[in-house]
Coordinates of C-alpha atoms in Angstrom, one line a residue:
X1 CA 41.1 3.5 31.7
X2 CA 39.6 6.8 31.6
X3 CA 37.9 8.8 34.6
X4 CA 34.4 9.1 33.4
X5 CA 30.8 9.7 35.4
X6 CA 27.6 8.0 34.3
X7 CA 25.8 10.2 32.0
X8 CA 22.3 9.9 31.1
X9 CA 21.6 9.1 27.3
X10 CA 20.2 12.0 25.2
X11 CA 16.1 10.8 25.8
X12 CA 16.8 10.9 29.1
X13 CA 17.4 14.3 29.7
X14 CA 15.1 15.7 27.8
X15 CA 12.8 13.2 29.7
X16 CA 14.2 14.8 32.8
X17 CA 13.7 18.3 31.4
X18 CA 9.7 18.0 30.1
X19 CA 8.9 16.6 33.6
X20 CA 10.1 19.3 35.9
X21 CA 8.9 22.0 33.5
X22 CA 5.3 19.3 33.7
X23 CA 5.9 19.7 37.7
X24 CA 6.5 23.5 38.0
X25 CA 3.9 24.4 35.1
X26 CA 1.0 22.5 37.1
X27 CA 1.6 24.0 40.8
X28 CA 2.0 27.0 38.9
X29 CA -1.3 26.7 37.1
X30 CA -2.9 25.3 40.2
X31 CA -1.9 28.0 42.2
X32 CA -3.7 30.6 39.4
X33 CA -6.8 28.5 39.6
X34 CA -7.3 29.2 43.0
X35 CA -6.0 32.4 42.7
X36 CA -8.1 33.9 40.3
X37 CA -11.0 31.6 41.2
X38 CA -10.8 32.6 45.2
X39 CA -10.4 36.6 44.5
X40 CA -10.9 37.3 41.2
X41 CA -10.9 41.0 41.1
X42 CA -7.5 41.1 43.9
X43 CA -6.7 37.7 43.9
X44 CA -2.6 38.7 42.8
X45 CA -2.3 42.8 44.1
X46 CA -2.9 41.4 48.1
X47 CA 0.5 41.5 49.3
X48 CA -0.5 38.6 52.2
X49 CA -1.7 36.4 49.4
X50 CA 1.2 36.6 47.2
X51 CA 3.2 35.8 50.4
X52 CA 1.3 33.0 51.3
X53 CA 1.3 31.6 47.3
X54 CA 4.9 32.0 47.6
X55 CA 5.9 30.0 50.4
X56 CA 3.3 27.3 49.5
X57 CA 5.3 27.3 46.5
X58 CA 8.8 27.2 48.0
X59 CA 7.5 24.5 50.6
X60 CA 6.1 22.2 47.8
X61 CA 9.2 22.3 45.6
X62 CA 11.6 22.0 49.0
X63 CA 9.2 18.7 49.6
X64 CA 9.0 17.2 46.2
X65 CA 13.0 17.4 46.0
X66 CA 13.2 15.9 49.6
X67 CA 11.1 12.5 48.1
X68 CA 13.4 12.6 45.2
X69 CA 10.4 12.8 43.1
X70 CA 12.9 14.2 40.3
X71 CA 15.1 10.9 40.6
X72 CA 16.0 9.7 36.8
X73 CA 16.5 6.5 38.0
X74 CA 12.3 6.6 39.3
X75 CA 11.0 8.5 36.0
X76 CA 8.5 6.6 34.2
X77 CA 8.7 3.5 36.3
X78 CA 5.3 4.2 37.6
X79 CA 3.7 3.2 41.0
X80 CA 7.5 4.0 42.6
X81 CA 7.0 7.4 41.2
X82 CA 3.1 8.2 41.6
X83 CA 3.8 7.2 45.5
X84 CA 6.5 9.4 45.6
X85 CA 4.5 12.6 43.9
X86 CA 1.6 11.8 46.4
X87 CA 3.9 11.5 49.3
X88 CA 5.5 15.3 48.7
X89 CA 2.8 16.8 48.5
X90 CA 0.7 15.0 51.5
X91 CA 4.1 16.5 53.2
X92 CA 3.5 19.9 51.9
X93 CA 0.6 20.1 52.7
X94 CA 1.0 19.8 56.4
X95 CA 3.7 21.7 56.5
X96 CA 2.3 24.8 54.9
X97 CA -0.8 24.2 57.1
X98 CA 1.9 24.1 60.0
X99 CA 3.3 27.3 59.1
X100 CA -0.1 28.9 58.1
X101 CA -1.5 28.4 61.7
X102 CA 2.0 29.9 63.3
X103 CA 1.9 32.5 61.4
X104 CA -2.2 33.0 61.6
X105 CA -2.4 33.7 57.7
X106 CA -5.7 32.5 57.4
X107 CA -5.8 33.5 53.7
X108 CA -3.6 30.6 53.2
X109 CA -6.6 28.3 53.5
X110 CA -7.4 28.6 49.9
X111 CA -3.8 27.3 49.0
X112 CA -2.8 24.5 50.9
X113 CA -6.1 22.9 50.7
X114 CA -7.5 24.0 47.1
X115 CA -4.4 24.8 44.8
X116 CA -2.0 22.0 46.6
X117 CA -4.6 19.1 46.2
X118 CA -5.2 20.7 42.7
X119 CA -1.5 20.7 41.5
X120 CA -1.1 16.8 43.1
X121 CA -4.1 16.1 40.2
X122 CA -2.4 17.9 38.0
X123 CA 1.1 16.4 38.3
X124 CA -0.4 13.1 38.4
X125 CA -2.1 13.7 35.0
X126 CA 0.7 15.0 33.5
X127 CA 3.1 12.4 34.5
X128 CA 0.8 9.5 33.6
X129 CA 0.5 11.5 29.7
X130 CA 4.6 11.8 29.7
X131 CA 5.2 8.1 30.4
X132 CA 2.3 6.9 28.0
X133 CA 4.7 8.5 25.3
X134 CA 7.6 7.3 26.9
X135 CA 5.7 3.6 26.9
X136 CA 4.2 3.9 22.9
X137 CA 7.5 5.2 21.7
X138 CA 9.5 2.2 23.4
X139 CA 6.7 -0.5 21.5
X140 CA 8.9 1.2 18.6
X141 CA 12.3 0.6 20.0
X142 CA 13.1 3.8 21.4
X143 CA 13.4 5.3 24.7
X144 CA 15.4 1.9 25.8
X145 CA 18.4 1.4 27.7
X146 CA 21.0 -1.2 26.1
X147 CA 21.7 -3.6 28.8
X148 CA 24.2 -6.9 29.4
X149 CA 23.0 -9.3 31.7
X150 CA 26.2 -11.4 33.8
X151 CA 25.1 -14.6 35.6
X152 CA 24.0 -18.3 34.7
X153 CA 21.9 -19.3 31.8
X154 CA 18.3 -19.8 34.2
X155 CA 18.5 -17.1 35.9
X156 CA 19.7 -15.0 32.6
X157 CA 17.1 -16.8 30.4
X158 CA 14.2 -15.9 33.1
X159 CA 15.1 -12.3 32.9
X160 CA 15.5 -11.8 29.5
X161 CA 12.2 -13.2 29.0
X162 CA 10.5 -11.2 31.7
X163 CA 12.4 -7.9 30.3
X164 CA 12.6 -8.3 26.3
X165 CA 9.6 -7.8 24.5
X166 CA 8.2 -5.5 27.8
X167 CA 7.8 -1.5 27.0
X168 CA 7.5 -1.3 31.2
X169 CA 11.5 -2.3 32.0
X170 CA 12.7 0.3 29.4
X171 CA 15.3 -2.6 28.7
X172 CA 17.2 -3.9 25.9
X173 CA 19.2 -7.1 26.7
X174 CA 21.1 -7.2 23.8
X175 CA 24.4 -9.3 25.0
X176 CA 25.3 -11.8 27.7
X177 CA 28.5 -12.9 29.8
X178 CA 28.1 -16.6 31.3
X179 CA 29.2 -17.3 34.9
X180 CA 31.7 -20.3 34.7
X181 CA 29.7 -23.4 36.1
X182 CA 31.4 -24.7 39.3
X183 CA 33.3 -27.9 38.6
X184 CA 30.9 -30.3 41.1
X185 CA 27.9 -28.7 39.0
X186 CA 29.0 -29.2 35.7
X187 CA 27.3 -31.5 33.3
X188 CA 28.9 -35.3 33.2
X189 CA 30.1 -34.8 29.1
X190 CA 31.6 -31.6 28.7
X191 CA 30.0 -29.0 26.3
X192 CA 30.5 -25.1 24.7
X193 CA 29.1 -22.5 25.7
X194 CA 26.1 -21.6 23.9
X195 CA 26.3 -18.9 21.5
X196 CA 22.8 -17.2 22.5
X197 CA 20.5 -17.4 25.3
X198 CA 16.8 -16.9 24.1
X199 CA 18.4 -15.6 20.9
X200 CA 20.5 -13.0 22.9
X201 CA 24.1 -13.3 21.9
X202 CA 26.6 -14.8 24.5
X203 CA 29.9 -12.0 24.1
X204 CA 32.1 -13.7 26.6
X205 CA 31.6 -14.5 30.5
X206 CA 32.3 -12.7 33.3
X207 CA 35.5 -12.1 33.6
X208 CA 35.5 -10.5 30.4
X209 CA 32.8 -7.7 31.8
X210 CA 34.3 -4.6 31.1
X211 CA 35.5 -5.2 27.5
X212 CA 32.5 -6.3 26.4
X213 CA 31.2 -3.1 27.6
X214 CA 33.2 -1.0 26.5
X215 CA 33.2 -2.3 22.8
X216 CA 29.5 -2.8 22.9
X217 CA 28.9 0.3 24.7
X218 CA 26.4 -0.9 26.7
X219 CA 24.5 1.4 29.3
X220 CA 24.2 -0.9 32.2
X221 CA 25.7 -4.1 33.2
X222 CA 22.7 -6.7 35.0
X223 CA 24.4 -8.8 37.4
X224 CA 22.6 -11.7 38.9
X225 CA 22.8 -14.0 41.3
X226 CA 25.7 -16.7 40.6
X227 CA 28.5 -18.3 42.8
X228 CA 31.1 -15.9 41.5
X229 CA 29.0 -13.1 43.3
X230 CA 31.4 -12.0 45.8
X231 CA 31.1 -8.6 47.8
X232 CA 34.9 -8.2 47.0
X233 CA 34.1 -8.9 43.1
X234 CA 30.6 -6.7 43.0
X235 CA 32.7 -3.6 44.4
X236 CA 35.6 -4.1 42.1
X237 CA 33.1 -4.4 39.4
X238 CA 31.4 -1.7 40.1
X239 CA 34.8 0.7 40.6
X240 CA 35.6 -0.6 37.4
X241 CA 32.0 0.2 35.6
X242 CA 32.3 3.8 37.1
X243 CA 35.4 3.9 35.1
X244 CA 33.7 3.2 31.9
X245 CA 30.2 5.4 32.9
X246 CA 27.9 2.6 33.0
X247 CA 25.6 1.7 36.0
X248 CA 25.6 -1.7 37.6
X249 CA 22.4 -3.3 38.4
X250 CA 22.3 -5.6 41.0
X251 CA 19.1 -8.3 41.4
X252 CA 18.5 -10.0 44.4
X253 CA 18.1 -13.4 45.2
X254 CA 14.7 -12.8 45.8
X255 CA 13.7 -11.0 42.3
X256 CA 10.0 -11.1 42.8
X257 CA 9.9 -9.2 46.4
X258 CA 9.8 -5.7 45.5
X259 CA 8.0 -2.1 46.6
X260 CA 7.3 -1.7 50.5
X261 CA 8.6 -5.4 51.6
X262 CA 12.1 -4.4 50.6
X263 CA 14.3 -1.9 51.5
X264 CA 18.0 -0.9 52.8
X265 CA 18.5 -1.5 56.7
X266 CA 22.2 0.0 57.4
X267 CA 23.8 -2.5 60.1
X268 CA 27.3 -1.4 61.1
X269 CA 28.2 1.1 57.5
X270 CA 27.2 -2.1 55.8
X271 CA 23.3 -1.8 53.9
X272 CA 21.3 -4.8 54.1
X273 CA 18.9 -5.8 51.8
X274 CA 16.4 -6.0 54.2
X275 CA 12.9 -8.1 53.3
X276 CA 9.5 -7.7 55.5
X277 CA 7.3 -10.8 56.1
X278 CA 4.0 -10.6 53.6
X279 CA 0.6 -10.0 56.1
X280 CA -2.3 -11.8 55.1
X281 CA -4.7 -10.7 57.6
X282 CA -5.2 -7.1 59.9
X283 CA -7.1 -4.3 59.6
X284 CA -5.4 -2.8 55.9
X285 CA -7.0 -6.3 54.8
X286 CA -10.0 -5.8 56.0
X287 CA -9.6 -1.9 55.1
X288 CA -9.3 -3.8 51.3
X289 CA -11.9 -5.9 51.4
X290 CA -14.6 -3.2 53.0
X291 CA -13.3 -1.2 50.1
X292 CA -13.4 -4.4 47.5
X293 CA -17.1 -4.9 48.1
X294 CA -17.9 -1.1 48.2
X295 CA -16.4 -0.4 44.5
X296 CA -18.0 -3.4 42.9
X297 CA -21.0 -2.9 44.2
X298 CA -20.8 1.3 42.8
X299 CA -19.8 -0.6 39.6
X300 CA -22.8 -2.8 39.3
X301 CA -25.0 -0.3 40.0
X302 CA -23.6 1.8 37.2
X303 CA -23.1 -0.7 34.6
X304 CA -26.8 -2.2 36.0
X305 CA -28.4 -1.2 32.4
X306 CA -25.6 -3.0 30.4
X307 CA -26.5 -6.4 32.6
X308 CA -29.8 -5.8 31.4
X309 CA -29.0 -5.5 28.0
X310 CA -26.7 -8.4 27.9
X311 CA -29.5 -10.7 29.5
X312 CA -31.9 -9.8 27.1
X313 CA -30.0 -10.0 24.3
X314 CA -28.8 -13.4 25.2
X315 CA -32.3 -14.6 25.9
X316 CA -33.6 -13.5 22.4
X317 CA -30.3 -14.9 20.7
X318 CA -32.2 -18.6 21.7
X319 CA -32.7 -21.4 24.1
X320 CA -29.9 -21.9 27.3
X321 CA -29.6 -20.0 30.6
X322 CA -28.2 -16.4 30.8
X323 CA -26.2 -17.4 33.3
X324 CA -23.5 -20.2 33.7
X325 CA -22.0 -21.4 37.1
X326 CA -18.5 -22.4 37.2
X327 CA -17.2 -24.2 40.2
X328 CA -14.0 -22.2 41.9
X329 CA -11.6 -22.6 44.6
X330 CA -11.7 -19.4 46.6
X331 CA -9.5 -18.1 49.8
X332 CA -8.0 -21.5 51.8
X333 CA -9.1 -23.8 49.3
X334 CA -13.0 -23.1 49.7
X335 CA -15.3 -24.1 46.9
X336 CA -18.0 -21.4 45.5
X337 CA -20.0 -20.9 42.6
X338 CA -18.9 -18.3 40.1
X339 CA -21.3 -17.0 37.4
X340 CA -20.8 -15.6 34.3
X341 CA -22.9 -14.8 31.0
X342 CA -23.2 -17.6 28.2
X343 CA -20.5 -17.0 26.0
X344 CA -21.2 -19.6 23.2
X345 CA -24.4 -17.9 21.7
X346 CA -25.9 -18.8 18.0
X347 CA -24.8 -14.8 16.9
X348 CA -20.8 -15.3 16.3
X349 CA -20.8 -11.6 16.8
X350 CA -22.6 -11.1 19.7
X351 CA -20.3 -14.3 21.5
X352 CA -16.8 -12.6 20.3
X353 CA -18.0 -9.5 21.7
X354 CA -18.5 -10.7 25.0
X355 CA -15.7 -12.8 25.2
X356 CA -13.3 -10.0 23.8
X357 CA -14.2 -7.1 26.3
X358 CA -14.5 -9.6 29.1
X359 CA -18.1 -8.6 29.5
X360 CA -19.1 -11.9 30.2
X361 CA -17.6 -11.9 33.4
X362 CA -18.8 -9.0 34.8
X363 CA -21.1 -11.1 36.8
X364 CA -18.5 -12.0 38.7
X365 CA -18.8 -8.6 40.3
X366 CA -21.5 -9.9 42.6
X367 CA -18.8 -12.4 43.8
X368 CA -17.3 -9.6 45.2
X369 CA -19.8 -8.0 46.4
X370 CA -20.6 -11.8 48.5
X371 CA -17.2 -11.8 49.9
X372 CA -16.1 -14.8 47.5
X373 CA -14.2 -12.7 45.5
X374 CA -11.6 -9.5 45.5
X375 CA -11.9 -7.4 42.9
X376 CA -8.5 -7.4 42.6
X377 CA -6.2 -10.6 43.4
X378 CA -4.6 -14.1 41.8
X379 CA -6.3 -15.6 39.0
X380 CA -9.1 -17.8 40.1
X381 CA -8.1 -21.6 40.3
X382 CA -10.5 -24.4 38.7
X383 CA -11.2 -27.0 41.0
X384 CA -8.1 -29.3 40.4
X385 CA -5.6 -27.1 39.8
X386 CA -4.2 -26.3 43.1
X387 CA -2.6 -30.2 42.8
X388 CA -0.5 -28.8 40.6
X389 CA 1.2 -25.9 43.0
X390 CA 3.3 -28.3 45.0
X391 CA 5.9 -26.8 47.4
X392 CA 7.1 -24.3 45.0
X393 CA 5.4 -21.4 46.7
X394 CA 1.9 -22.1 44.4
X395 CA 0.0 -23.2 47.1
X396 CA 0.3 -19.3 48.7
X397 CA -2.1 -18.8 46.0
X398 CA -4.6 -19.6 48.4
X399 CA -4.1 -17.7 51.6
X400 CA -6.0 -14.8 49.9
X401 CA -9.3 -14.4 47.8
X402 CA -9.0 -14.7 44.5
X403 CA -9.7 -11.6 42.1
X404 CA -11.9 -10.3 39.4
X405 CA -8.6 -8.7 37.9
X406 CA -5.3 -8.7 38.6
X407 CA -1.8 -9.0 37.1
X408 CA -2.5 -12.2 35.2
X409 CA -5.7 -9.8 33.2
X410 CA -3.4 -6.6 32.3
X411 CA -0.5 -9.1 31.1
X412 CA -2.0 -11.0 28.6
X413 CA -4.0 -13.5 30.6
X414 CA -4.8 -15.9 27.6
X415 CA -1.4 -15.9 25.9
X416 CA 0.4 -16.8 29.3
X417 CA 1.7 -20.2 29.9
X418 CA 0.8 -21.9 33.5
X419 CA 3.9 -21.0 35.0
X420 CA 3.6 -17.1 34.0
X421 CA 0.0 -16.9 35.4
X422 CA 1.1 -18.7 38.4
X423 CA 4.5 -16.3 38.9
X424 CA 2.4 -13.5 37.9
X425 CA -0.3 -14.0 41.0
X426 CA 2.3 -14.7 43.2
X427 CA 4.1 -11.2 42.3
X428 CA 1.0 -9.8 43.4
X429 CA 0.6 -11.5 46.5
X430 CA 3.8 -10.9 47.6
X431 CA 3.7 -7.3 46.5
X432 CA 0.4 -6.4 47.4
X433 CA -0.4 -2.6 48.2
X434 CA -3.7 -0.2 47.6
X435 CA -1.2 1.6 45.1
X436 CA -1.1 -1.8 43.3
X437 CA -4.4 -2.5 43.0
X438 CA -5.3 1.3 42.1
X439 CA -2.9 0.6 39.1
X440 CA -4.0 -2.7 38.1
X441 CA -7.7 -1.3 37.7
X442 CA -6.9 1.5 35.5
X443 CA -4.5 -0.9 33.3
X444 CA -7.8 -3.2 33.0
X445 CA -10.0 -0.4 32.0
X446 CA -7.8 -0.2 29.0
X447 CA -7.2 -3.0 28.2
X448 CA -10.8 -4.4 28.2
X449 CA -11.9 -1.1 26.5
X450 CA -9.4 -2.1 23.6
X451 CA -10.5 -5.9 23.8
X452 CA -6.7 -7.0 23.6
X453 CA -4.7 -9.5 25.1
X454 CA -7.4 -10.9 26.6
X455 CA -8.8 -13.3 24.2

């Protein structure tokens, strides 16, 4: 077996490439702005200013490579990386301030507080354009990473079909190696192993690992969960994969507990995966619904002439209320009325309208605004459906107020089964953070602007 390191494919560093350049170019430009803008006529021949624009520089670069921001295993993905951006820089920026007030540059005001905030925009914008590009040109099949997936059929069929078809994961599970049912588990009349797996092919199971990689080339090998999962196996495994220069992926038992709930506690050299217990309640959930009720009323008063319109032209399209009120289960199985615009109007056009750009439920705003509602949250439950959760987990649906968006909205909302909806607000609830919600707003924006997957 030959010595080889884990290379990044050909996208990927050109990837890596266009966002530092993005990263450099925009504190650089930032750093002109307020430059130029400051002290136009001496803003670059002052010898204490181009000191101070140079260590603001050297300290923002020294912080953004501390977070990691330039991580390729963080590029694209997102929230992870946006947190990260705004993280170096918050770090920067108290540390030049730090140094500024040692050093009694008072000319470095301009810097740390204009051109530093400035550049964050900036690098924000400009990472947000890369990974739209990276996002459209995976909807084409490029820009993805070819992927086999080692474990037992559920677990392998529920990730496939959370990954495949999804321009987010930048995956392509494209072959399969089954985990050997244990004898006491297997089914009473023997049978073969499938050939595919939610029409991925089955290329052997998993003791068979690193041929199938290395004849499929694959660029990552997905293991999940399975009785076979050993710590001695995982770290021959992965010796073995680091032989071959492909990266093992590793899911946890608990695959939808992700972002700040999980990370690595070292106990003893050994790195637990270590999981924090979901809040409910405190002061950042009242901080979130202060801040709920705040947006959507800024919203309604902006969007107040487009209520108007809506009314009027539903009046004049002929007889039946404006409004209709739909009974909803709300936060610990409360009752409350939700309103929303008459969708079934005489004018086709006018009705499909409504019902594609959702603006039929922007009522619902004033939900919020009552404290019924979060603007962003679970679905909102009819009144039987919470018989239906059970004890698998559903019925935490409930402990939080349910919202005029959320992750069930941006993922297709209408074209997701019962079971997707339901895994998809309790993601979120698990998952929660401002950064979450801040994301999920701007992905509904879009995606009631384009009127798709949504009706």
């Amino acid at each position: 077996m030959s010595d080889r390191i884990v290379r990044p494919a050909r996208w990927e560093r050109r990837y890596e490439v266009s966002v530092l350049c993005c990263d450099l170019l925009c504190l650089a430009l930032a750093n002109l702005i307020v430059a130029v803008g400051y002290h136009p006529t001496a803003g670059l021949a002052d010898g204490q200013r181009v000191a101070v624009l140079v260590v603001c520089t050297v300290v923002t670069v020294l912080s953004i490579s501390v977070q990691k921001v330039w991580d390729r295993r963080i590029l694209g993905s997102g929230l992870e990386e946006y947190r990260r951006i705004v993280r170096a820089y918050l770090y920067a920026v108290a540390a030049a301030a730090i140094l500024a007030y040692s050093l009694g540059a008072d000319q470095a005001r301009a810097y740390i507080f204009g051109a530093l905030p400035l550049a964050l925009v900036l690098t924000l914008a400009a990472r947000k354009v890369l990974r739209i590009m990276v996002l459209r040109a995976r909807r084409h099949g490029r820009y993805l990473r070819s992927v086999l997936v080692v474990g037992n059929a559920e677990e392998i069929h529920e990730l496939v079909s959370r990954t495949n078809g999804s321009e987010e994961s930048g995956w392509k599970v494209e072959g399969v190696c089954l985990a050997p049912v244990p004898e006491e588990d297997a089914p009473p009349v023997p049978r073969g192993s499938p050939v595919a797996i939610d029409d991925v092919p089955v290329l052997g199971t998993d003791a068979d690992i690193i041929r199938v990689t290395e004849v499929h080339k694959f660029d990552a090998v997905a293991l999940l969960p399975s009785d076979r999962c050993s710590c001695a196996r995982m770290r021959k495994l992965e010796r073995e994969l680091e032989g071959v220069g492909v990266d093992l992926l590793v899911a946890p038992v608990l695959i939808d507990v992700v972002g700040p709930r999980l990370y690595i506690s070292p106990l003893a050299g050994l790195p637990l995966l270590q999981m924090s217990a979901p809040r409910y309640s405190g002061p950042v959930w009242v901080v979130k619904n202060i801040v709920d009720r705040v947006f959507a009323l800024l919203i309604l008063v902006v969007i107040s002439p487009v209520l108007v319109f809506v009314a009027a032209a539903i009046r004049l399209d002929g007889p039946g209320p404006v409004l209709l009120r739909h009974d909803r289960v709300g936060r610990d199985g409360r009752t409350f009325a939700m309103y929303a615009f008459r969708g079934d109007l005489e004018s086709r056009w006018l009705g499909r309208f409504l019902r594609r750009h959702s603006v039929d439920e922007l009522p619902e705003l004033f939900n919020v605004v009552g404290g019924d509602m979060a603007l962003v949250g679970p679905r909102t439950p009819v009144g039987s459906e919470p018989v239906r959760y059970g004890d698998g987990g559903g019925a935490r649906r409930l402990v939080v107020k349910p919202g005029f968006t959320g992750l069930w909205r941006i993922g297709g909302r209408n074209n997701l089964s019962w079971e997707e909806a339901a895994r998809a607000d309790l993601r979120y609830i698990e998952n929660w953070s401002f950064a979450m919600d801040l994301s999920i707003l701007c992905r509904t924006f879009g995606v009631v602007v384009r009127g798709d997957r949504t009706y």
